[in-house]
Every structure is written in C-alpha cells, then in structure tokens.
GROMACS .gro file of C-alpha atoms in nm:
model
  177
    1UNK     CA    1  -0.007  -0.003   0.006
    2UNK     CA    2   0.281   0.238   0.085
    3UNK     CA    3   0.436   0.204  -0.269
    4UNK     CA    4   0.092   0.266  -0.436
    5UNK     CA    5   0.010   0.579  -0.222
    6UNK     CA    6   0.348   0.718  -0.204
    7UNK     CA    7   0.552   0.613  -0.519
    8UNK     CA    8   0.800   0.914  -0.515
    9UNK     CA    9   0.888   0.823  -0.160
   10UNK     CA   10   0.943   0.465  -0.262
   11UNK     CA   11   1.169   0.576  -0.551
   12UNK     CA   12   1.376   0.772  -0.275
   13UNK     CA   13   1.384   0.460  -0.084
   14UNK     CA   14   1.537   0.262  -0.348
   15UNK     CA   15   1.794   0.539  -0.429
   16UNK     CA   16   1.889   0.523  -0.056
   17UNK     CA   17   1.926   0.138  -0.057
   18UNK     CA   18   2.157   0.173  -0.374
   19UNK     CA   19   2.385   0.399  -0.169
   20UNK     CA   20   2.382   0.159   0.147
   21UNK     CA   21   2.585  -0.133   0.227
   22UNK     CA   22   2.426  -0.446   0.072
   23UNK     CA   23   2.173  -0.604   0.305
   24UNK     CA   24   1.932  -0.894   0.278
   25UNK     CA   25   1.647  -0.698   0.439
   26UNK     CA   26   1.688  -0.397   0.229
   27UNK     CA   27   1.717  -0.616  -0.085
   28UNK     CA   28   1.407  -0.796   0.000
   29UNK     CA   29   1.210  -0.454   0.033
   30UNK     CA   30   1.385  -0.333  -0.273
   31UNK     CA   31   1.260  -0.612  -0.474
   32UNK     CA   32   0.904  -0.556  -0.351
   33UNK     CA   33   0.916  -0.182  -0.427
   34UNK     CA   34   1.058  -0.228  -0.780
   35UNK     CA   35   0.782  -0.501  -0.853
   36UNK     CA   36   0.496  -0.287  -0.718
   37UNK     CA   37   0.627   0.039  -0.886
   38UNK     CA   38   0.665  -0.128  -1.210
   39UNK     CA   39   0.295  -0.205  -1.233
   40UNK     CA   40   0.168   0.131  -1.123
   41UNK     CA   41   0.008   0.346  -1.394
   42UNK     CA   42   0.167   0.658  -1.228
   43UNK     CA   43   0.508   0.539  -1.333
   44UNK     CA   44   0.422   0.631  -1.690
   45UNK     CA   45   0.430   0.991  -1.570
   46UNK     CA   46   0.791   0.939  -1.440
   47UNK     CA   47   0.946   0.682  -1.648
   48UNK     CA   48   1.289   0.814  -1.670
   49UNK     CA   49   1.357   0.819  -1.291
   50UNK     CA   50   1.205   0.464  -1.253
   51UNK     CA   51   1.394   0.343  -1.551
   52UNK     CA   52   1.726   0.492  -1.420
   53UNK     CA   53   1.674   0.324  -1.086
   54UNK     CA   54   1.567  -0.005  -1.211
   55UNK     CA   55   1.870  -0.010  -1.458
   56UNK     CA   56   2.105   0.049  -1.165
   57UNK     CA   57   1.966  -0.246  -0.982
   58UNK     CA   58   1.977  -0.462  -1.293
   59UNK     CA   59   2.334  -0.391  -1.368
   60UNK     CA   60   2.474  -0.350  -1.023
   61UNK     CA   61   2.809  -0.501  -0.969
   62UNK     CA   62   2.689  -0.696  -0.652
   63UNK     CA   63   2.516  -1.013  -0.762
   64UNK     CA   64   2.282  -1.000  -0.441
   65UNK     CA   65   2.153  -0.657  -0.565
   66UNK     CA   66   2.094  -0.794  -0.928
   67UNK     CA   67   1.908  -1.074  -0.777
   68UNK     CA   68   1.691  -0.838  -0.594
   69UNK     CA   69   1.600  -0.685  -0.941
   70UNK     CA   70   1.521  -1.048  -1.080
   71UNK     CA   71   1.297  -1.119  -0.774
   72UNK     CA   72   1.101  -0.787  -0.836
   73UNK     CA   73   0.961  -0.946  -1.141
   74UNK     CA   74   0.814  -1.221  -0.912
   75UNK     CA   75   0.546  -0.948  -0.801
   76UNK     CA   76   0.437  -0.893  -1.155
   77UNK     CA   77   0.419  -1.262  -1.221
   78UNK     CA   78   0.207  -1.329  -0.914
   79UNK     CA   79  -0.029  -1.054  -1.006
   80UNK     CA   80  -0.064  -1.193  -1.368
   81UNK     CA   81   0.095  -0.884  -1.510
   82UNK     CA   82   0.411  -1.033  -1.666
   83UNK     CA   83   0.377  -1.113  -2.041
   84UNK     CA   84   0.583  -1.340  -2.246
   85UNK     CA   85   0.804  -1.080  -2.394
   86UNK     CA   86   0.892  -0.919  -2.050
   87UNK     CA   87   0.990  -1.271  -1.902
   88UNK     CA   88   1.175  -1.346  -2.223
   89UNK     CA   89   1.380  -1.017  -2.183
   90UNK     CA   90   1.446  -1.069  -1.826
   91UNK     CA   91   1.565  -1.438  -1.884
   92UNK     CA   92   1.806  -1.333  -2.166
   93UNK     CA   93   1.960  -1.062  -1.953
   94UNK     CA   94   2.014  -1.330  -1.666
   95UNK     CA   95   2.136  -1.602  -1.906
   96UNK     CA   96   2.526  -1.513  -1.894
   97UNK     CA   97   2.513  -1.443  -1.530
   98UNK     CA   98   2.633  -1.614  -1.229
   99UNK     CA   99   2.498  -1.976  -1.113
  100UNK     CA  100   2.273  -1.777  -0.859
  101UNK     CA  101   2.113  -1.565  -1.140
  102UNK     CA  102   2.051  -1.868  -1.362
  103UNK     CA  103   1.897  -2.053  -1.035
  104UNK     CA  104   1.675  -1.739  -0.988
  105UNK     CA  105   1.555  -1.771  -1.372
  106UNK     CA  106   1.389  -2.099  -1.266
  107UNK     CA  107   1.237  -1.944  -0.969
  108UNK     CA  108   1.106  -1.652  -1.141
  109UNK     CA  109   0.966  -1.869  -1.426
  110UNK     CA  110   0.785  -2.111  -1.164
  111UNK     CA  111   0.619  -1.803  -0.998
  112UNK     CA  112   0.444  -1.730  -1.336
  113UNK     CA  113   0.233  -2.054  -1.245
  114UNK     CA  114   0.125  -1.932  -0.901
  115UNK     CA  115  -0.084  -1.642  -1.019
  116UNK     CA  116  -0.444  -1.670  -0.947
  117UNK     CA  117  -0.491  -1.497  -1.295
  118UNK     CA  118  -0.180  -1.563  -1.518
  119UNK     CA  119  -0.162  -1.428  -1.872
  120UNK     CA  120  -0.178  -1.719  -2.122
  121UNK     CA  121   0.119  -1.598  -2.337
  122UNK     CA  122   0.337  -1.599  -2.019
  123UNK     CA  123   0.226  -1.942  -1.930
  124UNK     CA  124   0.291  -2.085  -2.287
  125UNK     CA  125   0.644  -1.938  -2.268
  126UNK     CA  126   0.709  -2.051  -1.918
  127UNK     CA  127   0.606  -2.408  -1.995
  128UNK     CA  128   0.829  -2.418  -2.296
  129UNK     CA  129   1.125  -2.249  -2.112
  130UNK     CA  130   1.090  -2.503  -1.832
  131UNK     CA  131   1.070  -2.792  -2.047
  132UNK     CA  132   1.402  -2.692  -2.221
  133UNK     CA  133   1.583  -2.589  -1.893
  134UNK     CA  134   1.479  -2.866  -1.647
  135UNK     CA  135   1.769  -3.076  -1.612
  136UNK     CA  136   1.932  -3.296  -1.341
  137UNK     CA  137   2.204  -3.018  -1.301
  138UNK     CA  138   1.964  -2.755  -1.157
  139UNK     CA  139   2.046  -2.644  -0.790
  140UNK     CA  140   1.854  -2.786  -0.511
  141UNK     CA  141   1.653  -2.459  -0.462
  142UNK     CA  142   1.574  -2.454  -0.837
  143UNK     CA  143   1.446  -2.807  -0.816
  144UNK     CA  144   1.255  -2.726  -0.511
  145UNK     CA  145   1.076  -2.447  -0.698
  146UNK     CA  146   0.973  -2.683  -0.978
  147UNK     CA  147   0.866  -2.956  -0.741
  148UNK     CA  148   0.650  -2.724  -0.557
  149UNK     CA  149   0.438  -2.683  -0.887
  150UNK     CA  150   0.232  -2.950  -0.750
  151UNK     CA  151   0.062  -2.705  -0.536
  152UNK     CA  152  -0.063  -2.497  -0.852
  153UNK     CA  153  -0.412  -2.527  -1.002
  154UNK     CA  154  -0.413  -2.835  -1.242
  155UNK     CA  155  -0.544  -2.633  -1.526
  156UNK     CA  156  -0.246  -2.423  -1.508
  157UNK     CA  157   0.010  -2.697  -1.441
  158UNK     CA  158  -0.138  -3.023  -1.568
  159UNK     CA  159  -0.007  -3.339  -1.390
  160UNK     CA  160   0.125  -3.470  -1.706
  161UNK     CA  161   0.349  -3.155  -1.748
  162UNK     CA  162   0.444  -3.172  -1.380
  163UNK     CA  163   0.552  -3.540  -1.407
  164UNK     CA  164   0.763  -3.457  -1.739
  165UNK     CA  165   0.942  -3.173  -1.538
  166UNK     CA  166   0.990  -3.379  -1.208
  167UNK     CA  167   1.148  -3.668  -1.432
  168UNK     CA  168   1.377  -3.416  -1.601
  169UNK     CA  169   1.524  -3.290  -1.292
  170UNK     CA  170   1.609  -3.634  -1.123
  171UNK     CA  171   1.759  -3.695  -0.903
  172UNK     CA  172   1.570  -3.501  -0.638
  173UNK     CA  173   1.750  -3.508  -0.296
  174UNK     CA  174   1.571  -3.663  -0.012
  175UNK     CA  175   1.526  -3.338   0.175
  176UNK     CA  176   1.326  -3.184  -0.115
  177UNK     CA  177   1.091  -3.490  -0.131
   0.00000   0.00000   0.00000
C-alpha cells in the first residue's frame, strides 16, 4: 500500500538502498518496491526516474543487488501482469550471469504458474522454457521450486506436464521430497 500511495517516496527509498551497504532485508524490500512500482500506472508519468533506478539494480556489480532486481519480477508474475515478452527479456539478461542468477531464472519462471490470473502468453512461454531448462544439473533450490508446482491449479500445471518436469530434474535430494 505504501508504494502505491507514495511512489515518489518509494523511489527515494530505492535510491537510498543503492547507496547503502548490501543487506538482505533491504534487498527484499527493494525487490518488493521495484515490483509494485513497475506495475503502477503513475510510473508512466515519471518513466525516466524509475527506469534509471531499475537499470542500476539490474546492472549492479553486486550479484545480490542484481538478484533483488530479478526477484522484483516475481511480484508482476504473481499478479498476472508479466507477459511473455517481458519474461523473455528478463531471462535473456540473466542467461550469462552467475549460477545464482541462473537459479533465480527457474524460480521466477515457476512463479508465473502461481498467479491466480496468469497471462496465457506468459504460461505458454514459461512451460516451453521450463521443458528446455529442467535438467538434473539444476540447484536444489531450483528443483524445489519446480517440485512445488504440484501446489498449483491443475488447469495451469497439468499433472502430465508436472510429471515430465519432475522426471527431467532427477535425482531430487531426499530433503526436497
């Protein structure tokens, strides 16, 4: 609610966090602020400022800051506001990144399925992307995110598609079962 009612203040907070030492709590808040601000119609009135701040998070030298930028897209995915073109651009930016960034790709894609009102183009892209990238080499955290798709609505994640993904990421460590 804060971000929606005081977007200029939220932008100031994001700038302060960029100038502050990296801290997990701040980065979590930053991801939330970025995600909500991105979806506000009022950001169209000040696109340059938001775009500049967002770009600083996306290209920051510290991987943890870049990961908070990636996580900010989860908020759009959960609200069904992420389209196929947006997620494709985000994933291509993350492709050459660190192992943590590649892990985060899977997590962001899986979040597309958790929305109560997902965009159909996003789901089609996400399904195809997961089929291509679900491998035994994924990190345990990424495998966990895929395994948790069993909690999703069966019309969004059919059991056959889930079974295909689960087989593709074998072995799944016992602690994730």
